[in-house]
Each structure stands twice: as structure tokens, then as C-alpha cells.
CSV table of C-alpha atoms in Angstrom, one decimal:
chain,number,residue,atom,x,y,z
A,20,MET,CA,4.7,33.9,-6.9
A,21,PRO,CA,1.8,34.5,-9.3
A,22,THR,CA,-1.7,33.3,-8.4
A,23,PRO,CA,-3.5,31.0,-10.8
A,24,THR,CA,-6.7,31.6,-12.6
A,25,VAL,CA,-9.7,29.7,-11.3
A,26,ALA,CA,-12.9,28.4,-13.0
A,27,GLY,CA,-15.8,27.2,-11.0
A,28,PRO,CA,-17.5,25.9,-9.1
A,29,ILE,CA,-18.0,23.2,-11.7
A,30,PRO,CA,-21.6,22.0,-11.6
A,31,SER,CA,-22.2,18.4,-10.4
A,32,THR,CA,-25.1,16.0,-11.0
A,33,PRO,CA,-25.7,12.4,-10.0
A,34,SER,CA,-24.3,11.3,-13.3
A,35,ASP,CA,-21.4,13.9,-13.6
A,36,PHE,CA,-19.6,14.5,-10.4
A,37,PRO,CA,-16.0,15.0,-9.1
A,38,PHE,CA,-13.8,12.0,-8.3
A,39,ILE,CA,-13.6,11.3,-4.5
A,40,ALA,CA,-16.1,14.1,-3.7
A,41,ASP,CA,-18.2,13.4,-0.6
A,42,GLY,CA,-21.7,12.4,-1.3
A,43,PHE,CA,-21.2,10.7,-4.6
A,44,GLY,CA,-20.6,7.0,-5.5
A,45,PRO,CA,-19.2,5.0,-2.6
A,46,GLU,CA,-17.9,8.2,-0.8
A,47,PRO,CA,-19.4,9.2,2.6
A,48,ARG,CA,-21.8,12.1,2.8
A,49,VAL,CA,-20.5,15.6,3.1
A,50,PRO,CA,-20.1,16.3,6.9
A,51,SER,CA,-23.0,18.1,8.5
A,52,GLY,CA,-22.6,21.9,8.1
A,53,TYR,CA,-20.1,21.6,5.3
A,54,GLU,CA,-20.3,22.0,1.5
A,55,GLU,CA,-17.9,20.8,-1.2
A,56,SER,CA,-17.2,22.3,-4.6
A,57,GLU,CA,-14.8,21.5,-7.5
A,58,TYR,CA,-12.7,24.2,-9.3
A,59,PHE,CA,-10.3,24.1,-12.2
A,60,VAL,CA,-7.0,26.0,-11.6
A,61,SER,CA,-4.7,27.2,-14.4
A,62,GLY,CA,-1.3,28.8,-14.6
A,63,ARG,CA,2.3,28.3,-15.6
A,64,ALA,CA,5.2,26.6,-13.8
A,65,LYS,CA,8.9,25.7,-14.0
A,66,LEU,CA,11.1,22.6,-13.6
A,67,TYR,CA,13.9,22.6,-11.1
A,68,GLU,CA,17.0,20.6,-10.1
A,69,TYR,CA,19.5,20.6,-7.3
A,70,SER,CA,22.9,22.3,-7.6
A,71,ALA,CA,25.9,22.5,-5.3
A,72,THR,CA,24.7,25.8,-3.9
A,73,GLY,CA,20.9,25.3,-3.8
A,74,VAL,CA,18.1,24.8,-6.4
A,75,ARG,CA,17.8,26.3,-9.8
A,76,VAL,CA,15.6,26.0,-12.9
A,77,VAL,CA,16.9,23.0,-14.9
A,78,ALA,CA,19.9,24.3,-16.9
A,79,PRO,CA,20.6,23.4,-19.6
A,80,CYS,CA,17.1,22.3,-20.3
A,81,PRO,CA,17.3,18.9,-22.1
A,82,ALA,CA,15.6,18.3,-25.4
A,83,SER,CA,13.4,15.6,-23.7
A,84,ALA,CA,11.7,18.5,-21.9
A,85,GLY,CA,10.0,19.4,-25.2
A,86,ARG,CA,9.4,22.5,-27.2
A,87,LEU,CA,8.4,24.7,-24.2
A,88,GLY,CA,11.6,23.8,-22.3
A,89,CYS,CA,11.8,24.1,-18.5
A,90,ARG,CA,10.1,27.4,-18.0
A,91,ASN,CA,6.6,28.7,-18.5
A,92,LEU,CA,4.9,25.3,-18.7
A,93,PRO,CA,1.1,25.6,-18.8
A,94,TYR,CA,-1.2,23.5,-16.6
A,95,THR,CA,-4.8,23.1,-15.7
A,96,THR,CA,-5.6,20.9,-12.7
A,97,ARG,CA,-8.5,20.6,-10.4
A,98,MET,CA,-9.1,21.2,-6.7
A,99,LEU,CA,-11.9,20.2,-4.3
A,100,VAL,CA,-12.8,22.8,-1.6
A,101,LYS,CA,-14.6,21.7,1.5
A,102,ARG,CA,-15.8,24.6,3.7
A,103,PRO,CA,-18.3,25.5,6.4
A,104,ILE,CA,-21.7,26.5,5.0
A,105,ASP,CA,-22.0,29.2,7.6
A,106,PRO,CA,-19.1,31.6,7.1
A,107,ARG,CA,-19.1,32.5,10.8
A,108,ARG,CA,-17.9,29.0,11.6
A,109,PHE,CA,-14.7,29.4,9.5
A,110,SER,CA,-11.7,29.2,11.8
A,111,GLY,CA,-9.4,31.2,9.5
A,112,THR,CA,-7.3,28.1,8.7
A,113,VAL,CA,-7.0,26.5,5.3
A,114,ILE,CA,-5.4,23.1,4.9
A,115,VAL,CA,-4.0,22.4,1.4
A,116,GLU,CA,-3.2,18.8,0.4
A,117,PRO,CA,-1.6,17.6,-2.9
A,118,PHE,CA,-3.7,14.5,-3.3
A,119,ASN,CA,-1.7,11.3,-3.0
A,120,PRO,CA,-1.0,9.8,-6.5
A,121,SER,CA,0.6,6.5,-5.5
A,122,SER,CA,-2.2,4.3,-6.8
A,123,GLY,CA,-2.4,6.2,-10.1
A,124,TYR,CA,-5.4,8.3,-8.9
A,125,ASP,CA,-6.2,10.8,-6.2
A,126,ILE,CA,-6.4,9.7,-2.6
A,127,ALA,CA,-7.2,12.3,0.2
A,128,ASN,CA,-5.0,10.8,2.9
A,129,VAL,CA,-5.0,14.0,5.1
A,130,TRP,CA,-8.7,14.7,4.9
A,131,ASP,CA,-9.8,11.1,5.4
A,132,ARG,CA,-7.8,10.8,8.6
A,133,SER,CA,-8.5,14.1,10.2
A,134,TRP,CA,-11.9,15.4,8.8
A,135,PRO,CA,-13.6,15.2,12.2
A,136,TYR,CA,-11.0,17.6,13.6
A,137,PHE,CA,-11.2,19.9,10.6
A,138,VAL,CA,-15.0,20.0,10.7
A,139,GLY,CA,-15.2,20.5,14.4
A,140,HIS,CA,-12.6,23.3,14.2
A,141,GLY,CA,-14.2,25.0,11.2
A,142,ASP,CA,-11.2,24.7,8.9
A,143,VAL,CA,-11.4,24.8,5.1
A,144,PHE,CA,-9.8,21.8,3.3
A,145,VAL,CA,-8.4,22.1,-0.3
A,146,GLY,CA,-7.2,19.0,-2.1
A,147,TRP,CA,-5.8,19.2,-5.6
A,148,THR,CA,-4.5,16.7,-8.3
A,149,SER,CA,-0.8,16.8,-8.2
A,150,ARG,CA,0.6,14.4,-10.8
A,151,TYR,CA,0.2,13.7,-14.5
A,152,GLU,CA,-0.9,10.1,-13.9
A,153,SER,CA,-3.7,11.3,-11.7
A,154,ILE,CA,-4.8,13.8,-14.4
A,155,LEU,CA,-5.0,10.9,-16.8
A,156,ALA,CA,-7.1,8.9,-14.3
A,157,LEU,CA,-9.6,11.8,-14.0
A,158,LYS,CA,-9.9,12.0,-17.8
A,159,ARG,CA,-10.7,8.3,-17.9
A,160,PHE,CA,-13.1,8.6,-15.1
A,161,GLU,CA,-15.2,11.5,-16.6
A,162,PRO,CA,-13.8,12.4,-20.1
A,163,GLN,CA,-16.1,15.3,-20.7
A,164,ARG,CA,-15.9,16.8,-17.3
A,165,TYR,CA,-12.1,16.7,-17.2
A,166,ALA,CA,-11.3,17.4,-20.8
A,167,ARG,CA,-9.8,20.8,-20.0
A,168,LEU,CA,-7.2,19.4,-17.6
A,169,ALA,CA,-3.6,19.6,-18.9
A,170,TRP,CA,-0.2,19.0,-17.4
A,171,GLY,CA,2.8,20.8,-19.0
A,172,GLU,CA,3.7,19.7,-22.5
A,173,ASN,CA,5.2,16.2,-22.1
A,174,GLY,CA,3.0,14.5,-19.5
A,175,ALA,CA,4.9,12.8,-16.7
A,176,VAL,CA,8.2,14.3,-17.9
A,177,ASP,CA,6.8,17.6,-16.5
A,178,ASP,CA,5.8,16.2,-13.1
A,179,GLY,CA,8.3,18.6,-11.5
A,180,ILE,CA,5.9,21.5,-12.0
A,181,THR,CA,4.0,20.1,-9.0
A,182,PHE,CA,5.9,22.3,-6.6
A,183,ASP,CA,5.3,25.6,-8.3
A,184,ILE,CA,1.6,24.6,-8.6
A,185,ALA,CA,1.5,23.9,-4.9
A,186,ALA,CA,2.9,27.3,-4.2
A,187,GLN,CA,0.5,29.0,-6.6
A,188,ILE,CA,-2.5,27.3,-5.0
A,189,GLY,CA,-1.2,28.2,-1.5
A,190,ALA,CA,-0.8,31.9,-2.6
A,191,LEU,CA,-4.3,31.9,-4.1
A,192,PHE,CA,-5.8,31.3,-0.6
A,193,LYS,CA,-3.2,33.2,1.4
A,194,LEU,CA,-3.6,36.4,-0.7
A,195,ASN,CA,-7.3,35.5,-1.0
A,196,GLY,CA,-8.1,38.0,-3.8
A,197,ALA,CA,-11.1,38.0,-6.1
A,198,ARG,CA,-10.0,34.8,-7.8
A,199,SER,CA,-10.1,32.8,-4.5
A,200,PRO,CA,-13.1,30.7,-3.7
A,201,LEU,CA,-12.8,32.1,-0.2
A,202,HIS,CA,-12.3,35.7,-1.1
A,203,ARG,CA,-15.1,36.9,1.2
A,204,LEU,CA,-13.7,35.1,4.2
A,205,LYS,CA,-10.8,36.2,6.4
A,206,VAL,CA,-8.0,33.7,6.0
A,207,ARG,CA,-5.4,33.8,8.8
A,208,HIS,CA,-3.3,30.6,8.2
A,209,VAL,CA,-2.6,28.4,5.2
A,210,PHE,CA,-1.0,25.1,5.9
A,211,GLU,CA,0.3,22.4,3.5
A,212,ALA,CA,-0.1,18.8,4.6
A,213,GLY,CA,0.5,15.5,3.0
A,214,PHE,CA,1.0,11.8,3.8
A,215,SER,CA,3.1,9.1,2.1
A,216,GLN,CA,4.0,10.3,-1.4
A,217,ASP,CA,2.3,13.6,-0.9
A,218,GLY,CA,4.0,13.7,2.5
A,219,ALA,CA,7.3,13.7,0.6
A,220,PHE,CA,5.9,16.5,-1.6
A,221,THR,CA,5.0,18.5,1.5
A,222,PHE,CA,8.4,17.7,3.0
A,223,THR,CA,10.1,19.0,-0.2
A,224,GLN,CA,7.9,22.1,-0.3
A,225,ALA,CA,9.0,23.0,3.2
A,226,ASP,CA,12.6,21.9,2.8
A,227,VAL,CA,13.3,23.5,-0.6
A,228,PHE,CA,10.5,25.6,-2.1
A,229,ASN,CA,9.5,27.5,1.0
A,230,ALA,CA,12.6,29.6,0.2
A,231,ILE,CA,12.0,29.8,-3.5
A,232,ASP,CA,8.3,30.5,-4.1
A,233,ARG,CA,7.4,33.6,-2.0
A,234,LEU,CA,4.5,36.1,-1.8
A,235,PRO,CA,4.9,39.6,-3.3
A,236,ASN,CA,5.8,40.9,0.2
A,237,GLY,CA,8.6,38.4,0.5
A,238,ARG,CA,6.9,36.3,3.1
A,239,PRO,CA,6.4,32.5,2.8
A,240,VAL,CA,3.4,31.2,0.9
A,241,TYR,CA,2.6,28.5,3.5
A,242,ASP,CA,2.5,29.5,7.2
A,243,GLY,CA,3.4,25.9,8.2
A,244,TYR,CA,3.7,22.3,7.1
A,245,VAL,CA,2.6,18.9,8.3
A,246,PRO,CA,4.4,16.2,6.3
A,247,GLY,CA,3.6,12.7,7.3
A,248,GLY,CA,4.6,9.1,6.4
A,249,THR,CA,7.8,10.2,4.8
A,250,VAL,CA,11.5,9.9,5.4
A,251,GLY,CA,12.7,12.9,3.4
A,252,PRO,CA,12.4,14.9,0.2
A,253,SER,CA,11.2,13.6,-3.1
A,254,ASP,CA,12.9,13.9,-6.4
A,255,ILE,CA,12.2,17.5,-7.6
A,256,ASN,CA,12.2,16.8,-11.4
A,257,PHE,CA,11.1,13.1,-11.4
A,258,GLY,CA,13.9,11.8,-13.6
A,259,LEU,CA,14.2,14.6,-16.1
A,260,THR,CA,17.9,15.1,-15.0
A,261,ALA,CA,20.1,13.3,-12.5
A,262,ALA,CA,20.2,16.4,-10.4
A,263,GLY,CA,16.6,16.0,-9.4
A,264,SER,CA,17.6,13.6,-6.6
A,265,LEU,CA,19.9,14.1,-3.6
A,266,PRO,CA,22.7,11.6,-2.8
A,267,SER,CA,22.1,9.6,0.3
A,268,GLY,CA,24.7,11.5,2.3
A,269,ASP,CA,23.5,14.9,1.4
A,270,PRO,CA,22.5,16.9,4.5
A,271,ARG,CA,19.5,18.3,2.6
A,272,ASN,CA,17.8,14.9,3.1
A,273,ARG,CA,17.1,16.3,6.6
A,274,MET,CA,14.7,19.2,7.0
A,275,GLN,CA,16.7,22.4,6.6
A,276,PRO,CA,16.1,25.7,8.3
A,277,ARG,CA,13.2,27.7,7.0
A,278,ASP,CA,10.9,30.5,8.3
A,279,SER,CA,7.7,28.4,8.4
A,280,PRO,CA,7.3,25.8,11.2
A,281,VAL,CA,7.2,22.1,10.4
A,282,ILE,CA,5.7,19.2,12.5
A,283,GLN,CA,6.6,15.9,10.8
A,284,ILE,CA,4.5,12.9,11.8
A,285,ASN,CA,5.5,9.4,11.0
A,286,THR,CA,4.1,5.9,11.7
A,287,GLU,CA,6.1,2.9,12.8
A,288,THR,CA,6.0,1.6,9.3
A,289,GLU,CA,8.5,4.2,8.1
A,290,GLU,CA,11.0,2.9,10.7
A,291,VAL,CA,10.5,-0.8,9.9
A,292,LEU,CA,10.4,-0.6,6.1
A,293,LEU,CA,12.7,2.2,5.4
A,294,GLY,CA,15.4,1.5,8.0
A,295,GLY,CA,19.1,1.8,7.2
A,296,PRO,CA,21.6,4.6,7.2
A,297,SER,CA,19.9,6.4,4.3
A,298,GLY,CA,16.3,5.5,5.3
A,299,LEU,CA,16.7,7.1,8.7
A,300,ALA,CA,18.8,10.1,7.5
A,301,TYR,CA,15.8,12.3,7.8
A,302,ARG,CA,16.0,12.1,11.6
A,303,ARG,CA,17.3,15.4,13.2
A,304,PRO,CA,17.0,17.3,16.4
A,305,ASP,CA,13.9,19.3,17.2
A,306,SER,CA,14.3,23.0,17.2
A,307,ASN,CA,12.5,26.2,18.5
A,308,ALA,CA,14.8,28.6,16.5
A,309,ARG,CA,12.8,31.2,14.7
A,310,ILE,CA,14.2,30.2,11.3
A,311,ASP,CA,14.2,26.5,12.1
A,312,ARG,CA,11.0,25.6,14.0
A,313,TYR,CA,10.8,21.8,13.7
A,314,ARG,CA,9.3,18.8,15.5
A,315,LEU,CA,9.4,15.1,14.6
A,316,TRP,CA,6.8,12.7,16.1
A,317,GLU,CA,7.3,9.0,15.5
A,318,VAL,CA,4.2,7.0,16.6
A,319,PRO,CA,4.7,3.3,17.7
A,320,GLY,CA,1.8,1.1,16.9
A,321,ALA,CA,0.6,3.2,13.9
A,322,SER,CA,0.9,1.9,10.4
A,323,HIS,CA,1.1,3.6,7.0
A,324,ILE,CA,-2.3,2.4,5.9
A,325,SER,CA,-4.8,2.0,8.7
A,326,ASN,CA,-8.4,2.2,9.7
A,327,ASP,CA,-8.1,5.2,12.0
A,328,LEU,CA,-11.8,6.0,12.2
A,329,GLY,CA,-13.1,2.5,12.5
A,330,SER,CA,-14.9,2.6,9.1
A,331,SER,CA,-15.5,0.0,6.5
A,332,PRO,CA,-14.6,0.3,3.8
A,333,ILE,CA,-11.5,2.4,4.4
A,334,THR,CA,-10.3,5.2,2.1
A,335,GLU,CA,-8.2,3.0,-0.2
A,336,GLU,CA,-11.1,0.6,-0.8
A,337,ARG,CA,-13.7,3.4,-1.5
A,338,ASP,CA,-11.5,5.2,-4.0
A,339,LEU,CA,-10.5,2.0,-5.8
A,340,ALA,CA,-14.2,1.0,-6.1
A,341,GLU,CA,-15.1,4.5,-7.4
A,342,ILE,CA,-12.3,4.7,-10.0
A,343,GLU,CA,-13.1,1.1,-11.2
A,344,ARG,CA,-16.8,1.8,-11.1
A,345,THR,CA,-17.4,-1.4,-9.3
A,346,PRO,CA,-19.5,-2.3,-6.2
A,347,LEU,CA,-17.6,-2.4,-3.0
A,348,SER,CA,-18.8,-6.0,-2.6
A,349,THR,CA,-16.8,-7.1,-5.7
A,350,LEU,CA,-13.5,-5.5,-4.7
A,351,PRO,CA,-10.7,-8.0,-5.1
A,352,ALA,CA,-8.9,-9.4,-2.0
A,353,THR,CA,-5.5,-7.9,-1.2
A,354,GLY,CA,-3.8,-11.1,-0.5
A,355,CYS,CA,-2.4,-10.0,2.9
A,356,ALA,CA,-1.4,-12.7,5.4
A,357,HIS,CA,-3.8,-11.5,8.1
A,358,GLN,CA,-6.8,-10.6,5.9
A,359,ARG,CA,-9.4,-13.0,4.7
A,360,TYR,CA,-8.9,-14.0,1.1
A,361,GLN,CA,-12.3,-12.9,-0.2
A,362,SER,CA,-13.9,-10.2,-2.3
A,363,GLY,CA,-15.3,-7.1,-0.7
A,364,PRO,CA,-14.2,-4.8,2.2
A,365,TRP,CA,-11.0,-6.0,3.9
A,366,VAL,CA,-11.5,-8.1,7.1
A,367,GLY,CA,-8.9,-9.7,9.3
A,368,VAL,CA,-8.7,-13.4,9.7
A,369,ASP,CA,-9.9,-14.9,13.0
A,370,GLY,CA,-8.0,-13.5,16.0
A,371,PHE,CA,-6.7,-10.5,14.1
A,372,VAL,CA,-7.8,-7.0,13.1
A,373,ASP,CA,-6.6,-6.0,9.7
A,374,PRO,CA,-6.2,-3.2,8.6
A,375,ASN,CA,-4.6,-1.8,11.7
A,376,PRO,CA,-7.1,0.2,13.9
A,377,TYR,CA,-4.5,2.3,15.6
A,378,PRO,CA,-5.8,5.9,15.3
A,379,PHE,CA,-2.8,7.7,13.9
A,380,GLY,CA,-5.1,10.5,12.9
A,381,TYR,CA,-5.4,11.6,16.5
A,382,VAL,CA,-1.7,12.6,16.5
A,383,ALA,CA,-2.2,14.3,13.1
A,384,ASP,CA,-5.1,16.4,14.6
A,385,ALA,CA,-2.8,17.5,17.4
A,386,ALA,CA,-0.1,18.5,14.9
A,387,PHE,CA,-2.6,20.9,13.2
A,388,ALA,CA,-3.7,22.3,16.6
A,389,ASP,CA,-0.1,22.8,17.8
A,390,LEU,CA,1.0,24.3,14.6
A,391,THR,CA,-1.7,27.0,15.0
A,392,LYS,CA,-0.6,27.7,18.6
A,393,TRP,CA,3.0,27.9,17.5
A,394,LEU,CA,2.1,30.7,15.1
A,395,ASP,CA,-0.5,32.5,17.2
A,396,ASP,CA,1.1,32.8,20.6
A,397,GLY,CA,4.5,31.2,20.2
A,398,THR,CA,3.6,28.1,22.3
A,399,PRO,CA,6.1,25.4,21.1
A,400,PRO,CA,4.7,21.9,20.6
A,401,PRO,CA,5.8,19.1,22.8
A,402,ARG,CA,8.9,17.0,22.0
A,403,ALA,CA,8.7,13.3,21.6
A,404,ALA,CA,11.4,10.6,21.8
A,405,ARG,CA,12.3,8.6,18.7
A,406,ILE,CA,11.2,5.0,18.2
A,407,GLU,CA,14.0,2.8,19.5
A,408,VAL,CA,15.7,1.1,16.6
A,409,THR,CA,18.1,-1.8,17.3
A,410,ASP,CA,19.5,-2.3,13.8
A,411,THR,CA,19.3,0.7,11.5
A,412,ARG,CA,20.4,-1.4,8.5
A,413,ALA,CA,17.5,-3.9,9.0
A,414,GLY,CA,15.0,-1.4,10.3
A,415,THR,CA,14.5,-3.5,13.5
A,416,THR,CA,12.8,-1.8,16.4
A,417,ASP,CA,13.1,-2.6,20.1
A,418,ARG,CA,9.9,-4.2,21.4
A,419,ASP,CA,8.3,-4.8,24.8
A,420,ARG,CA,7.1,-8.2,26.1
A,421,PHE,CA,3.9,-7.8,24.1
A,422,GLY,CA,5.6,-7.1,20.8
A,423,ASN,CA,4.8,-3.3,20.7
A,424,ALA,CA,7.6,-0.9,19.8
A,425,LEU,CA,9.5,1.0,22.4
A,426,GLY,CA,10.2,4.8,22.4
A,427,GLY,CA,8.4,7.3,20.2
A,428,LEU,CA,5.2,9.2,21.0
A,429,ARG,CA,3.6,7.1,23.7
A,430,THR,CA,-0.2,6.7,24.0
A,431,PRO,CA,-2.5,4.3,26.0
A,432,PHE,CA,-2.7,2.0,23.0
A,433,VAL,CA,0.9,0.9,23.7
A,434,ASP,CA,1.3,1.9,27.3
A,435,VAL,CA,-2.0,0.4,28.6
A,436,PRO,CA,-2.3,-2.2,25.8
A,437,THR,CA,-5.0,-4.5,24.9
A,438,ALA,CA,-3.4,-5.7,21.7
A,439,THR,CA,-0.1,-6.1,19.8
A,440,TYR,CA,0.2,-3.7,16.9
A,441,SER,CA,2.2,-4.6,13.8
A,442,PRO,CA,3.1,-1.8,11.4
A,443,THR,CA,3.3,-4.1,8.4
A,444,ASP,CA,1.6,-7.2,7.1
A,445,GLY,CA,2.9,-10.1,5.1
A,446,THR,CA,1.8,-11.4,1.7
A,447,ALA,CA,0.0,-14.7,1.5
A,448,HIS,CA,-1.3,-14.4,-2.1
A,449,ASP,CA,0.1,-12.7,-5.1
A,450,THR,CA,-2.6,-10.3,-6.3
A,451,ASP,CA,-2.8,-6.9,-7.9
A,452,LEU,CA,-3.3,-5.4,-4.4
A,453,SER,CA,-0.8,-7.5,-2.4
A,454,GLY,CA,1.9,-4.7,-2.9
A,455,LEU,CA,-0.1,-2.8,-0.3
A,456,CYS,CA,0.3,-5.5,2.4
A,457,PRO,CA,3.7,-4.2,3.8
A,458,LEU,CA,2.0,-0.8,4.4
A,459,ILE,CA,-1.3,-1.9,5.9
A,460,GLY,CA,-0.4,-3.4,9.3
A,461,PHE,CA,-2.7,-5.3,11.7
A,462,SER,CA,-3.3,-5.9,15.4
A,463,MET,CA,-3.7,-9.0,17.5
A,464,PRO,CA,-6.1,-8.5,20.5
A,465,PHE,CA,-4.9,-10.0,23.8
A,466,SER,CA,-6.7,-13.0,25.2
A,467,HIS,CA,-9.0,-12.6,28.2
A,468,ALA,CA,-6.5,-14.4,30.3
A,469,THR,CA,-3.8,-11.9,29.4
A,470,LEU,CA,-6.1,-8.9,30.0
A,471,HIS,CA,-7.1,-10.3,33.5
A,472,ALA,CA,-3.4,-10.7,34.3
A,473,LEU,CA,-2.7,-7.1,33.3
A,474,TYR,CA,-5.7,-5.3,34.9
A,475,PRO,CA,-7.2,-6.3,38.3
A,476,SER,CA,-10.5,-4.7,37.2
A,477,HIS,CA,-12.2,-2.7,34.6
A,478,ALA,CA,-12.1,0.4,36.8
A,479,ASP,CA,-8.3,0.0,37.1
A,480,TYR,CA,-7.9,-0.3,33.3
A,481,LEU,CA,-10.2,2.7,32.7
A,482,ALA,CA,-8.3,4.8,35.3
A,483,ARG,CA,-5.0,4.1,33.6
A,484,VAL,CA,-6.3,5.0,30.2
A,485,THR,CA,-7.9,8.2,31.5
A,486,ARG,CA,-4.7,9.2,33.3
A,487,GLU,CA,-2.5,8.9,30.3
A,488,THR,CA,-5.1,10.4,28.0
A,489,ASN,CA,-5.4,13.5,30.1
A,490,GLU,CA,-1.6,13.8,30.2
A,491,LEU,CA,-1.5,13.6,26.3
A,492,VAL,CA,-4.0,16.4,26.1
A,493,HIS,CA,-2.1,18.5,28.7
A,494,LYS,CA,1.2,18.1,26.8
A,495,GLY,CA,-0.4,18.7,23.4
A,496,PHE,CA,0.0,15.3,21.7
A,497,TRP,CA,-3.8,14.8,21.5
A,498,VAL,CA,-6.8,17.2,21.3
A,499,ALA,CA,-9.6,16.9,23.8
A,500,PRO,CA,-12.3,15.5,21.6
A,501,ASP,CA,-10.1,12.7,20.4
A,502,ALA,CA,-9.1,11.9,24.0
A,503,ALA,CA,-12.7,11.8,25.0
A,504,ASN,CA,-13.4,9.2,22.3
A,505,VAL,CA,-10.6,7.0,23.7
A,506,VAL,CA,-12.0,7.2,27.2
A,507,ARG,CA,-15.5,6.5,26.0
A,508,GLN,CA,-14.3,3.4,24.1
A,509,ALA,CA,-12.3,2.2,27.1
A,510,ALA,CA,-15.3,2.7,29.3
A,511,ALA,CA,-17.5,0.7,26.9
A,512,SER,CA,-15.0,-2.1,26.5
A,513,ASP,CA,-15.1,-5.5,28.3
A,514,VAL,CA,-11.5,-5.2,29.5
A,515,PRO,CA,-10.4,-7.2,31.4
């Protein structure tokens, strides 16, 4: 696997800055003790398809692929690198995320959910633009800054090069030679992580390309993977040939054996919206086998789009305002049934919290911590039950008397509840953003009468939360700082 060439850091000014970089436009400030830089990355990549015996470069290469065919396609994309200013704080771990392109522009799902953990741990985060449509969005955002960016020869036809690019960027940091922005630091682990569409990319990288794209010494590029919000692999050539997608019954829809560990983390939304024999085909047993280390954590109460860190506006709102160059106060309403139909940051209607406040990011943080332990000392992560599904065809989950899902990775939010968590919201108004409603989710806080019936006193409630929280830390499903946040919030609450 060749390493790409790197240009940068690219200078930034108040009028010429990277898209979704911290400290610019509506984005939050760079976390204390960290710095962020943008780089351009260039190389060449191939297009692939599935075959009966594995994966191969597309053959024969169709004329629609263009003059350059299916091999040796040039690209120049960008990456944002967030790192501790003090090199002594660097943990040795690099997290690489192919930015989510589902909205037509970059969204940093992994960073925006877990940045407090990365910063507290001293990790380096690398996010890069992973699809042609997002390249176009960057060029529209800052035409001069991003004029050099290129994606194959035929635009979206060449989106299948994303997997080679992911491997080349991973190799850049894993080998950490003179081209690497971190070449003076000691890199120990390089992980790939993604959520939603980039979670499917990450799943595919582990499932398929971990075995194809290797380092010069034959070892894997990525030491481990954390795919999230996904039910299996993506198309590997994005429509160039029919062999880019797997049939629903193909066993490769489940994570196959590989020599880098995987912890897959899913919200309840994936079970509800993507139920059915093909939608749940990704489910498979956990494994500690050396060539098949795998965990699947399904989290009841969590939704695909959520407000994990209790911020307003949330990630999707900030990035939309930035790409549209519009004030946050003028953002259009989503049209969701449990959100107020008004411009500006999204707010739930009376009696509801929308977007869903369940902190799925706490489980994500533990996945990164456990992945490191799995590699460093062989400590296997804990196993979690699957969310209980009544009707796989309809995606119906079993629920308790409060309406919260049963099974899965249990936390105090559903075991010592103060609200009902819905993993999806309905659509009340047909708007440009209402397509997001099924992914957003909401919660309905309990009445004071219900809370008094559940908990004899505030001390009883706090003791129950503290007990389960400590157990989650002991098992490895949460990390201690996140658990401390939950206990502090419970202590400060007016429950019952």
C-alpha cells in the first residue's frame, strides 16, 4: 500500500478557512490544548468489485469508467488533523474518520460525539473528505482554497476509490515517515472509525479491504475498527458494475474473519428502521479468535442522530449553517412531529426533548478504550446482549412498561429511567429537512407523579444510578469520566 503525498498545513485566515474546522464560522472553538490543521493528500487508487471468490479490480473495466479505466485513478482530497499542542500529551493513538457525506458535504460524526474522550486521552483525530459530492461541496464553499481537489476522472463514477484512499491515509500515519504530519511523534495504534454512511465505509474497510490493502511488511494498515450506525458493508464501486453490491443472502453481509479487531456499535434506530431478514443479517456472534476478534454492541434508547453532549445547535445544524453561509437563527425547521416548527436551532415541543439526548457517545468512548486494551494486553471487551426484536420483518422491538426497548447494552438511562426514549421521530411537515426525522429520535420525560412512584427518594434514585454506572465502568461499557458525568447529573437533578 503506497503512502500518498501531502501538502500543508494549508494556511487559514478569518476569510479563508477549512470547512467544519473548529474555531471558524459556527463551529465551536478548538478544544483547550489542541490545534487543528488542514492538509491536501494526493495519490492514485483502484476500483473494485465482488467476485465469487473474493474481491478484485473491476474486470473488464466498463467504458463508463473513462479513459483511465479502473486502475491508477488520481485523486487529491483534504484532511483535517486535530492534535495535542504538547507532543508529550500524545497517547500514541490516531483515529481516522472518512467524513460522513450523506448530506452532500462533510460531517464529522465520530469527532463530534467523542471529542471530549479523544482530548482527555491525548489522541490525534484525522478526518478526510471521502466522496466526490463532498469534494464538489468544498469547491463551492471556498473555490480558490479547494481548487486543487480532484476525484478520479469521472466524478461520482469513481467513488469506489474511497477504500484505497482510506488505506493510503491509514498507512501514512501508521508508517509515519517524513510525509506524515505526525512524523516526529511515536504512533502506536491507528484506528478507523465511522458512523452511518461512513460507518458502512468503515465496516467495509474491515470486512473487505483489511485483507487487500496491506503495509509493506504484510501487516494490516489499521490496527482496529469502530464502525457505528450501520447494518453491514456498503457497495464497493457505487453502481459502476452490478458486482459492487452483495446479494441479501451473501454471508459477507456479516463481518468476516480478519486480523484486526472490530467493535461495532449501533443505536436502536438501526433495529427499528432497518429491520427484516436482510436488515438484521449483519448480526453475528461475538468472537475472541485471533483472526476474528469482534464485538457488536446495540444500544437501546440511542438514536441515529442525537444530542449526545447537550449542545445547541447540534452537529448537523452547525454544518448546514456553515455550508449555506447562513446564521443559525435562520436555519429552516426540520418538520419533525416532536420539534417546534420554527426557524433556528431545533427544539422539542412542550413535554418532549427533540433531538434525543441519550448519550450514545459514551458507548463509543468505551469502544475506543476497549479496542486499545484488546491490542495492548489482550483484554477482551465485554459482550452485550442484542436488542430484543419481536418482528424482524417490521423491525419491531420488545419494550418495557415505559416504552423503552428491552435487551441490548443496558445503562441507567433505560434501567433507572426518567424518560421514554424513541429512536425515531415522525414527520409533521414536508420540508427539505424532514427526511432526517426518522433518524433523529426524541425523549418524553416522566411526570413527577411517575418519578415519585418509581423512586422513594432522591437518595434512592442516585444510589441506583451510581450502582449501575460503577458496574458499567467495571465491565468496560463506559469510561470513568463519562460515568462521573452521569452521576453528577443525577445528583443535580430534581428526581423524584
